[in-house]
Backbone as a ProteinNet text record, in pm:
[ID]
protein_1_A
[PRIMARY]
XXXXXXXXXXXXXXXXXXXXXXXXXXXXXXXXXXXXXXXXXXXXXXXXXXXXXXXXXXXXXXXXXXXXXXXXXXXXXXXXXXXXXXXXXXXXXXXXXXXXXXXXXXXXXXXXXXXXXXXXXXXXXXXXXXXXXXXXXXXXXXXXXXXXXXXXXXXXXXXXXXXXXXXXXXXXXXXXXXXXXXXXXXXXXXXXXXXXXXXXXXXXXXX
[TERTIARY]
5860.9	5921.4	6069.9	6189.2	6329.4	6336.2	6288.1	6387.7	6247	6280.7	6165.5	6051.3	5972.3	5946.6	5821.2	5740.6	5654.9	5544.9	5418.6	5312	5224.1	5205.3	5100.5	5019.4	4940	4823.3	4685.8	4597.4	4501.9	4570.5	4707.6	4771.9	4791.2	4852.3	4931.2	5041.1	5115.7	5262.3	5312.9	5378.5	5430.9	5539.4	5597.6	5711	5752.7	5904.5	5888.5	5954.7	5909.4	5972.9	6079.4	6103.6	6187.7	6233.9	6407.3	6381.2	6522.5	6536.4	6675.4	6760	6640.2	6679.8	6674.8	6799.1	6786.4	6690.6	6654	6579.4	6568.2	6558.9	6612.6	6497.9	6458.3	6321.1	6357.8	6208.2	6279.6	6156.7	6174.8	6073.5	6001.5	5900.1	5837.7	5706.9	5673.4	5518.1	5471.2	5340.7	5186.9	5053.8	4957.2	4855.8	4780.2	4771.6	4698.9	4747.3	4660.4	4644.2	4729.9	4815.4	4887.4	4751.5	4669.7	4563.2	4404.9	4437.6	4310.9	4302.5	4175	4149	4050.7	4045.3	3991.3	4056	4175.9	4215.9	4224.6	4276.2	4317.2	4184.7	4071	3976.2	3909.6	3935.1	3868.8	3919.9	3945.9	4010.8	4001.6	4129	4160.1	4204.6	4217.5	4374.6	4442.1	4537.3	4667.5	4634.4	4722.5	4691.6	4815	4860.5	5002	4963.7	5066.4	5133.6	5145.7	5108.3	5141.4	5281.2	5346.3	5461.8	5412.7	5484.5	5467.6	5578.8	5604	5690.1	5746.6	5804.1	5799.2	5925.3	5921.9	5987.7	6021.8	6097	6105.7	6098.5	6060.8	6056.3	6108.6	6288.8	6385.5	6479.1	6597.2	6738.4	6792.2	6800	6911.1	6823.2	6730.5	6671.8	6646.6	6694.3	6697.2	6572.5	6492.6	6402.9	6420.1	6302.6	6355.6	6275.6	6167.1	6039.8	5909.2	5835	5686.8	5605	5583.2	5529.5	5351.2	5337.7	5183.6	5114.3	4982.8	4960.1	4924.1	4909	4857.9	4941	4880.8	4898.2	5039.2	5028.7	5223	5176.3	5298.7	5300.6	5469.7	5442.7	5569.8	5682.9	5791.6	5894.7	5950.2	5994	6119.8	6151.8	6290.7	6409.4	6389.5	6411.2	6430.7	6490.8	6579.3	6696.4	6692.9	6751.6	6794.9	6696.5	6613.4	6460.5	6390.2	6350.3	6233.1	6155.4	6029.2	5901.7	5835.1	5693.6	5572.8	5514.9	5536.6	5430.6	5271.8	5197	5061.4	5016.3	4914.4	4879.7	4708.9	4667.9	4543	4435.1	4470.3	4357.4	4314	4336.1	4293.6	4214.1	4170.5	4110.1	3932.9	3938.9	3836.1	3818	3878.5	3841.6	3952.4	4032.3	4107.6	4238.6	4364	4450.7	4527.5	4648	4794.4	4799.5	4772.5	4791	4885.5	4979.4	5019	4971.5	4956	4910.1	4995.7	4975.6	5004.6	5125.6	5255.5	5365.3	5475.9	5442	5541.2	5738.4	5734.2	5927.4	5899.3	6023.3	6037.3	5905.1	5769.7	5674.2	5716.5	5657.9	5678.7	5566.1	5584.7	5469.7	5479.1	5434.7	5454.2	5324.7	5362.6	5253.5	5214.1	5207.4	5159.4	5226	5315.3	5340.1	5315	5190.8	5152.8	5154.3	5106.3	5126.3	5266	5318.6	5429.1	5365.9	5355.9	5293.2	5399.3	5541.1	5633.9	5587.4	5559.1	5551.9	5397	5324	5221	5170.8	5057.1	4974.5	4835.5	4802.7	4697.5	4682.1	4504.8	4491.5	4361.9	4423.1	4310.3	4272.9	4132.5	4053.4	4075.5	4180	4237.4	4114.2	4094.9	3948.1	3888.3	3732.7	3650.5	3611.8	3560.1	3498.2	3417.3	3344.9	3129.5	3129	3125.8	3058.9	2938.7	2870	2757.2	2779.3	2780	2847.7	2651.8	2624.1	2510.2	2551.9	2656.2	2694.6	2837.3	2878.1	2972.6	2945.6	3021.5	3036.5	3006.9	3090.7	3099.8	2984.9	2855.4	2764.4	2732.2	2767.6	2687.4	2805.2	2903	3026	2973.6	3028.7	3033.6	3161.6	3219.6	3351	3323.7	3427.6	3426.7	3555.6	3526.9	3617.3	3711.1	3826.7	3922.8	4054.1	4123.5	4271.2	4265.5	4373.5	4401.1	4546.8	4556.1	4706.5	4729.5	4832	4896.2	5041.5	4978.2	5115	5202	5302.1	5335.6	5445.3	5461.4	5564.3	5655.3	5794.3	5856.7	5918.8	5882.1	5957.3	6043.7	6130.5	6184.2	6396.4	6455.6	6599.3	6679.7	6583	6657.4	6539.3	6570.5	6522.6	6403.7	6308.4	6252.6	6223.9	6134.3	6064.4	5954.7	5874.7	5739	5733.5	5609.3	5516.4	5399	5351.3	5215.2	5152.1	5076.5	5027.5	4908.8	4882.5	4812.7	4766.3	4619.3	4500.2	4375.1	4328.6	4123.9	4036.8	3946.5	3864.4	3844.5	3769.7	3808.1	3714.5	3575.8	3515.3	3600.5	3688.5	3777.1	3899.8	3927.4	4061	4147.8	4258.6	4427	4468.8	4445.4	4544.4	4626.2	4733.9	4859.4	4877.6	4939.1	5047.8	5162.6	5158.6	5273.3	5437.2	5414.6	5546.7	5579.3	5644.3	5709.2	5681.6	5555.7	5543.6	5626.4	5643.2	5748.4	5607.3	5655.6	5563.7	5610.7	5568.4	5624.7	5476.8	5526.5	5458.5	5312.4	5350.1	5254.5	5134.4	5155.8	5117.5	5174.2	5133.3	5215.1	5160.3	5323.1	5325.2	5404.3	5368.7	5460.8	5550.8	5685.5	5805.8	5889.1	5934.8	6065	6083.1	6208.4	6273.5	6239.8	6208.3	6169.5	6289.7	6372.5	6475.6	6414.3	6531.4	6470.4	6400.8	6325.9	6263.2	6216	6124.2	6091.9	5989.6	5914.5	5741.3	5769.1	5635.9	5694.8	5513.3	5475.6	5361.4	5328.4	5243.3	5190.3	5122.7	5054.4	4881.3	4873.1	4760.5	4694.8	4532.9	4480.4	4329.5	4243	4133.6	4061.1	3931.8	3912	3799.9	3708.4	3612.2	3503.9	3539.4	3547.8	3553.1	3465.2
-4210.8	-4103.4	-4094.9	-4086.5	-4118.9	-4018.3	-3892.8	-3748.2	-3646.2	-3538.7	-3452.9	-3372.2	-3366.1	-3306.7	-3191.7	-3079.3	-2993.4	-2965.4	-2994.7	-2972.5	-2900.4	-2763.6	-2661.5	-2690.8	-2633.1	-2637.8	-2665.9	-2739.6	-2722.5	-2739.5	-2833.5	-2835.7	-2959.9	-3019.5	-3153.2	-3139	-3226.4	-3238.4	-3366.6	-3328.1	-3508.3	-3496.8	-3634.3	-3653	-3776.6	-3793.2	-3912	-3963.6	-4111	-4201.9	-4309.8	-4311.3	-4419.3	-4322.3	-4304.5	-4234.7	-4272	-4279.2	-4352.3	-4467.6	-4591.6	-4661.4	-4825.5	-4900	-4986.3	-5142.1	-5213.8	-5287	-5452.2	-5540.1	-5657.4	-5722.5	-5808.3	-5907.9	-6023.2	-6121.1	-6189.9	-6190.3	-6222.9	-6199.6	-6365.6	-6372.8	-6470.9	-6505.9	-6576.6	-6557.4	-6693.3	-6632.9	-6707.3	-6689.1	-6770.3	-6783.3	-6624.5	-6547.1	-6521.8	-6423.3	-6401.9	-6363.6	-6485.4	-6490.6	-6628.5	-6703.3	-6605.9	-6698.5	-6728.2	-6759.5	-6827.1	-6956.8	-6977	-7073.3	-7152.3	-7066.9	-7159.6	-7135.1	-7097.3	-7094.4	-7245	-7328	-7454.1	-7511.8	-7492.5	-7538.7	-7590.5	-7455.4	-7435.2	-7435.9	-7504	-7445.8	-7325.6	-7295	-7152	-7213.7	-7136.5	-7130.9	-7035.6	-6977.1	-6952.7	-6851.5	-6791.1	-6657	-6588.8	-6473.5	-6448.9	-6501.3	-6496.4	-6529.5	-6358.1	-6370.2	-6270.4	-6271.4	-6114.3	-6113.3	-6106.9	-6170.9	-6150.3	-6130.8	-6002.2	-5925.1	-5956.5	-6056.1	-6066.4	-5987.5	-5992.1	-5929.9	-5963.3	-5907.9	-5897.2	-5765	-5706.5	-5606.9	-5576	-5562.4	-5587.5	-5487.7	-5483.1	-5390.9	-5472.1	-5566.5	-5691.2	-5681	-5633.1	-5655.3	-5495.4	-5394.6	-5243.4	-5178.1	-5216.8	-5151.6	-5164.7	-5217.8	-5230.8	-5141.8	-5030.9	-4942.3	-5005.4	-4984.8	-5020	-4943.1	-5011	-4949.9	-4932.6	-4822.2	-4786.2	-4852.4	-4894	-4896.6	-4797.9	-4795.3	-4718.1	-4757.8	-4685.3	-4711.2	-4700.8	-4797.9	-4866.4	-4793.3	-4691.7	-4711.3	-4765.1	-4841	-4926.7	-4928.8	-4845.5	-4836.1	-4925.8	-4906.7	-5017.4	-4917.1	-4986.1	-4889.8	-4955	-4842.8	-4937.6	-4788.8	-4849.3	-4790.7	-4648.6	-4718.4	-4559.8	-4498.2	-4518.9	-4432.7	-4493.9	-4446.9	-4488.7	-4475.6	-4555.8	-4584.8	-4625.4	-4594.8	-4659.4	-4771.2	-4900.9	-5009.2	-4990.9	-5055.2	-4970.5	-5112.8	-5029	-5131.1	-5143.1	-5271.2	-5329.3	-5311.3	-5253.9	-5232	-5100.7	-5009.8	-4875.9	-4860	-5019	-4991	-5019.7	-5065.4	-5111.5	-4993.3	-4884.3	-4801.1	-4799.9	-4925.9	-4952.9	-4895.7	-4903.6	-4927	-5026.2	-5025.1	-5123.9	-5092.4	-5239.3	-5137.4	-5217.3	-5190.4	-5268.2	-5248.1	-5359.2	-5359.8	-5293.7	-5330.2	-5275.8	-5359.5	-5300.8	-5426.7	-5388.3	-5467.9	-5435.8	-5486.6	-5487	-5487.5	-5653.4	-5715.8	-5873.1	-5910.7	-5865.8	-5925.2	-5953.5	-6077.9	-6090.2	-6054.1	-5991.7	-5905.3	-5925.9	-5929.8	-5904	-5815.7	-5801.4	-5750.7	-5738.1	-5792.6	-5797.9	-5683.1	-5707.7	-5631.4	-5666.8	-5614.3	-5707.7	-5807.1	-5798.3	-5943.9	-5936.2	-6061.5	-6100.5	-6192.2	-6126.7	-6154.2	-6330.1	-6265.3	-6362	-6523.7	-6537.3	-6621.3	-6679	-6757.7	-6821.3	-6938.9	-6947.5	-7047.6	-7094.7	-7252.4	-7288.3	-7416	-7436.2	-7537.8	-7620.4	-7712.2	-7812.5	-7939.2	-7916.5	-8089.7	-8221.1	-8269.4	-8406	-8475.8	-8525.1	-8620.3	-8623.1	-8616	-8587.5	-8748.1	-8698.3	-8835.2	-8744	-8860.7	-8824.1	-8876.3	-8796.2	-8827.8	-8801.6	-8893	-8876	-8802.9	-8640.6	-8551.1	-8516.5	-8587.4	-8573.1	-8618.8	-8735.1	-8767.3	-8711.8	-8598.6	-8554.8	-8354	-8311.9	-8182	-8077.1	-8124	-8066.6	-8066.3	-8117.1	-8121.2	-8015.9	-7878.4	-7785.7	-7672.9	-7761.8	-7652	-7674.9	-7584.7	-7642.5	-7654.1	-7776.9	-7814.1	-7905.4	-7903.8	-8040.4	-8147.7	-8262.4	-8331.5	-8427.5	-8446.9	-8534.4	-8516.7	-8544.5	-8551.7	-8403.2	-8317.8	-8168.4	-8168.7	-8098.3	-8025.3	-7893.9	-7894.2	-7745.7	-7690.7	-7637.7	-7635.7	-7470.1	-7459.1	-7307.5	-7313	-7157.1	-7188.7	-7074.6	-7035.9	-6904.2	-6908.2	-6788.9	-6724.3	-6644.6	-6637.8	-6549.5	-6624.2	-6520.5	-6536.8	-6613	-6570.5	-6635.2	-6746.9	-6782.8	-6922.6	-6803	-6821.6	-6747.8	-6835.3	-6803.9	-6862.2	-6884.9	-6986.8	-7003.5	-7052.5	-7035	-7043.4	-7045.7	-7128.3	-7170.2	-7196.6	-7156.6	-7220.6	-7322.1	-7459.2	-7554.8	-7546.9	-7479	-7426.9	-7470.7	-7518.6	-7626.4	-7550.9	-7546.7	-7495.9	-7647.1	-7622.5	-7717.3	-7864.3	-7837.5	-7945.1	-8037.3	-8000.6	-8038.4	-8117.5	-8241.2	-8283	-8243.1	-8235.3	-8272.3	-8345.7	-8437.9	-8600.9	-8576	-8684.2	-8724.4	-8622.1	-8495.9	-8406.6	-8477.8	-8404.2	-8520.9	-8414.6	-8329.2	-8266.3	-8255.5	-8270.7	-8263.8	-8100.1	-8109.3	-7944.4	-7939.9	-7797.5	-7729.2	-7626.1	-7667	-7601.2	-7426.8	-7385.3	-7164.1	-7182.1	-7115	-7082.8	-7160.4	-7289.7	-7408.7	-7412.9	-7328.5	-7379.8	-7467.6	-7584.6	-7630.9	-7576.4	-7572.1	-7465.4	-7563.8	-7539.4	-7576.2	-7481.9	-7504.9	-7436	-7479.5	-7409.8	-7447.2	-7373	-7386.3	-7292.3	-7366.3	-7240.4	-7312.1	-7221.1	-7293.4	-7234	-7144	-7133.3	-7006.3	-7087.2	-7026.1	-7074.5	-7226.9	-7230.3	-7429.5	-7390.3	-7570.9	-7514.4	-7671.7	-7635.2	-7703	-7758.7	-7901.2	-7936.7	-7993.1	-8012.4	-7990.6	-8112.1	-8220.9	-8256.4	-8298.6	-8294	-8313.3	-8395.5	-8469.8	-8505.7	-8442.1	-8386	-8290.5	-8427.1	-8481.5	-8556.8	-8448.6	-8523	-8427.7	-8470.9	-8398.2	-8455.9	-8473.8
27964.6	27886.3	27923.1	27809.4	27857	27955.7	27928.5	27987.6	28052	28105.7	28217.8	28083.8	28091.2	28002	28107.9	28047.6	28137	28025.2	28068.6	28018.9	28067.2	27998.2	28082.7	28107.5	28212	28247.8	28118	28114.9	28034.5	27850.6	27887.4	27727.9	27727.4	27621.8	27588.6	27504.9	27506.6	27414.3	27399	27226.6	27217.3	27250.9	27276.4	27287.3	27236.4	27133.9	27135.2	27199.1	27251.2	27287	27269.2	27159.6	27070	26905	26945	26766	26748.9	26615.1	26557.4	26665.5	26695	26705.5	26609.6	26636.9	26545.1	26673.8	26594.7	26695.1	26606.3	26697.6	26602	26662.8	26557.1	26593.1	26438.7	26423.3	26336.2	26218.3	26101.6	26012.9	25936.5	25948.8	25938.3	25824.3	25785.5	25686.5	25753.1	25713.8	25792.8	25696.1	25736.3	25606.8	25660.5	25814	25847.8	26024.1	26078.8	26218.4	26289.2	26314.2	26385.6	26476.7	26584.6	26653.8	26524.2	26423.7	26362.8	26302.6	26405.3	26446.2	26320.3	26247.6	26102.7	25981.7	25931.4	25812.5	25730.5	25861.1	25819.5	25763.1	25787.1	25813.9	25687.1	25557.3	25443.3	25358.3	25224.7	25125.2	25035.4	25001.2	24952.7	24809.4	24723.8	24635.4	24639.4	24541.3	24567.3	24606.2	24718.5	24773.3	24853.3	24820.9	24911.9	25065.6	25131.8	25249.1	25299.9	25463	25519	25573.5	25620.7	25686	25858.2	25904.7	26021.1	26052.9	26179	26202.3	26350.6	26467.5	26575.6	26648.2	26773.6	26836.4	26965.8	27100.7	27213.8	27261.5	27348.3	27406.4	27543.3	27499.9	27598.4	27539.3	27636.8	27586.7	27469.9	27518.8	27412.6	27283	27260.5	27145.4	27068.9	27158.8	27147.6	27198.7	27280	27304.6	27468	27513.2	27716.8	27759.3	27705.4	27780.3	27715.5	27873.5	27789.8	27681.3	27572.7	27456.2	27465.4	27471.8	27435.5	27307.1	27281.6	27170.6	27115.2	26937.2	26874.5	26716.3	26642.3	26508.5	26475.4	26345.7	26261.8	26156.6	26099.1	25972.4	25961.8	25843.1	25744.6	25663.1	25721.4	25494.1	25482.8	25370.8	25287.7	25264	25200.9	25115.3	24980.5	24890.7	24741.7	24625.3	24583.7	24561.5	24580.1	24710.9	24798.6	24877.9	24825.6	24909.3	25004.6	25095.8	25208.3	25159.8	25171.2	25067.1	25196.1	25179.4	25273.7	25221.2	25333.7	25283.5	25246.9	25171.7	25168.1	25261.5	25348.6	25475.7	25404.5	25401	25335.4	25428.8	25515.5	25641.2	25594.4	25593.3	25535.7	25443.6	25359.6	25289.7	25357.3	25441	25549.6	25628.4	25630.8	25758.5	25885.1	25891.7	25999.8	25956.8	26077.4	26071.8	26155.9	26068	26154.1	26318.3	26379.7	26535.3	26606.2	26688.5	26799.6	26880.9	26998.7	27132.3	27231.4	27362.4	27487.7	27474.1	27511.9	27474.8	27613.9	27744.1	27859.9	27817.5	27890.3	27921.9	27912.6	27828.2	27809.7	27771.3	27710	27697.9	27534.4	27433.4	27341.6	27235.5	27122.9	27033.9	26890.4	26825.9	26657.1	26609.1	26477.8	26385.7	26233.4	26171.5	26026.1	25947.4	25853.8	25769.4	25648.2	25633.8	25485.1	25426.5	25311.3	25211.4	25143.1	25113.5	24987.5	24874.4	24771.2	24649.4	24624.8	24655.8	24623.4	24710.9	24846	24883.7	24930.6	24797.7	24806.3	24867.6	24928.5	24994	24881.3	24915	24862.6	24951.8	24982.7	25045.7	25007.2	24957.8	24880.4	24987.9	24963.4	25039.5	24939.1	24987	24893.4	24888.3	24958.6	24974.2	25100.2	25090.1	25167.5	25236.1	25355.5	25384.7	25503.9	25526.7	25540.4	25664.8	25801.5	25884.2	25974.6	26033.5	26080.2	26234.2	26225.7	26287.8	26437.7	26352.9	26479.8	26578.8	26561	26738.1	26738.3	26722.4	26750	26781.9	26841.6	26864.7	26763.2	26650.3	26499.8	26414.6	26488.9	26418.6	26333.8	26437.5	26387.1	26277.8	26274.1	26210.3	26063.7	25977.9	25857.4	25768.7	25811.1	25746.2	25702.7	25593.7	25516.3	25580.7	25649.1	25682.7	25592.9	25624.3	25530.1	25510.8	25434	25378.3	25316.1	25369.2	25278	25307.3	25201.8	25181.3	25092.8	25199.6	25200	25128.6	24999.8	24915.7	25001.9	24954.7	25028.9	24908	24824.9	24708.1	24714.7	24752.5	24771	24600.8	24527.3	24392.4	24455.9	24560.1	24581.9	24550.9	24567.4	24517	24607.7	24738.6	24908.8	24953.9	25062.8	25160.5	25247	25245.7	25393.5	25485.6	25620.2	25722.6	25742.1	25733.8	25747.7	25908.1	25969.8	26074.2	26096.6	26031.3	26054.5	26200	26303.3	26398.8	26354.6	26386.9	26356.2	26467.8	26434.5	26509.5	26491.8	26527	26476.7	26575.2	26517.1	26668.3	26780.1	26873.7	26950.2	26958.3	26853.7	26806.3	26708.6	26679.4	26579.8	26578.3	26519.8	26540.6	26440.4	26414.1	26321.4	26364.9	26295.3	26293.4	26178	26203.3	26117.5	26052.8	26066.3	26037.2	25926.3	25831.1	25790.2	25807.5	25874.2	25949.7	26074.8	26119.1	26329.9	26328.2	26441.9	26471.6	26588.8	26572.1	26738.4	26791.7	26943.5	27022.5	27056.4	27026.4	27089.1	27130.3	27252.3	27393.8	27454.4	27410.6	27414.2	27297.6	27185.2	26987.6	26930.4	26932.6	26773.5	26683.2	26577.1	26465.5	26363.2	26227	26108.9	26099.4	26110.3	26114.9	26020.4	25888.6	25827.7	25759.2	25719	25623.4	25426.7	25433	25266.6	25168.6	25093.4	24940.7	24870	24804	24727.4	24582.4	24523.7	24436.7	24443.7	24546.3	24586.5	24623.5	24640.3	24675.5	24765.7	24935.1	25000.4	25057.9	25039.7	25068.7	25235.7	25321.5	25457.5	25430.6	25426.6	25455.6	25623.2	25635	25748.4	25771.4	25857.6	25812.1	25921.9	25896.2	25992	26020.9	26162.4	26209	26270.7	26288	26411.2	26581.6	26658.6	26753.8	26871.3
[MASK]
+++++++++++++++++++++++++++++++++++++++++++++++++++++++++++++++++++++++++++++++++++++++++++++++++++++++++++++++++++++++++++++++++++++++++++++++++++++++++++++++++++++++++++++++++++++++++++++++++++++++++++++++

């Protein structure tokens, strides 16, 4: 808590912790939960792209106290006005949460979908293996050649970040992009133009 505060006996009181501050992190889209471990797995078609919202939790970045968890709500501005994101969890019962987030620890969190920047992932061609002598016996994936279209309608360039995640019966061979490793993930990382559509493939074995 910045400053002294006194709480009676047998009472409670808020206080806040953080208010009219500005705070800098970087903004990103992902098919998903950055740790899932089967999106790649299945094909989809077209479907927005999530925002993913990252951060540091330091001075240099405007923050520098440990953050409690508990529930996000979201605005934008749009002409002129603060507006609430509508968070898709609410419609489940849940809400937006951040975690326990210490001093220099690194955090993000989902800010919705962008209608503007779409994903689709098609099984190019299948191929048949005899998964009884392998691990994967018991998964049910379809193995083979897939690819991954990703298409931004938007006016600007954004950031994609994919983590290239298999479960661990599972291989990804031949990537046909150079992944970068953050915090020992390889991830599909690039900047995609404005109005361009940008394709991935990959081949999923059993392992």
């Amino acid at each position: 808590i910045p400053e002294p505060v006194t709480v009676a006996a047998k009472a409670q009181k808020q206080v806040a912790l953080i208010t009219n501050r500005t705070v800098s992190g970087g903004l990103t889209y992902g098919l998903s939960n950055p740790f899932d471990y089967e999106v790649l797995q299945d094909e989809f078609d077209w479907r927005p792209m999530v925002r993913v919202v990252r951060f540091r939790n330091d001075a240099e970045s405007g923050l520098g106290l440990p953050l409690p968890a508990g529930a996000l709500s979201i605005f934008d501005s749009a002409s002129g006005e603060v507006i609430p994101i509508p968070d898709e969890l609410e419609e489940s019962g849940e809400r937006l949460r951040l975690e326990d987030t210490a001093v220099g620890q690194d955090n993000f969190f989902i800010a919705g979908e962008s209608p503007q920047v779409m994903a689709k992932l098609t099984l190019v061609k299948e191929k048949e293996y005899d998964c009884s002598k392998y691990d994967a016996g018991r998964l049910y994936v379809d193995f083979g050649e897939y690819r991954l279209s990703i298409a931004n309608a938007n006016p600007f360039p954004v950031e994609v970040e994919i983590p290239v995640l298999v479960q661990r019966q599972i291989k990804l061979k031949r990537p046909s992009e150079h992944l970068i490793k953050r915090k020992g993930i390889k991830s599909l990382m690039l900047t995609l133009p404005a109005n361009s559509s940008h394709d991935f493939s990959y081949v999923l074995k059993p392992r």
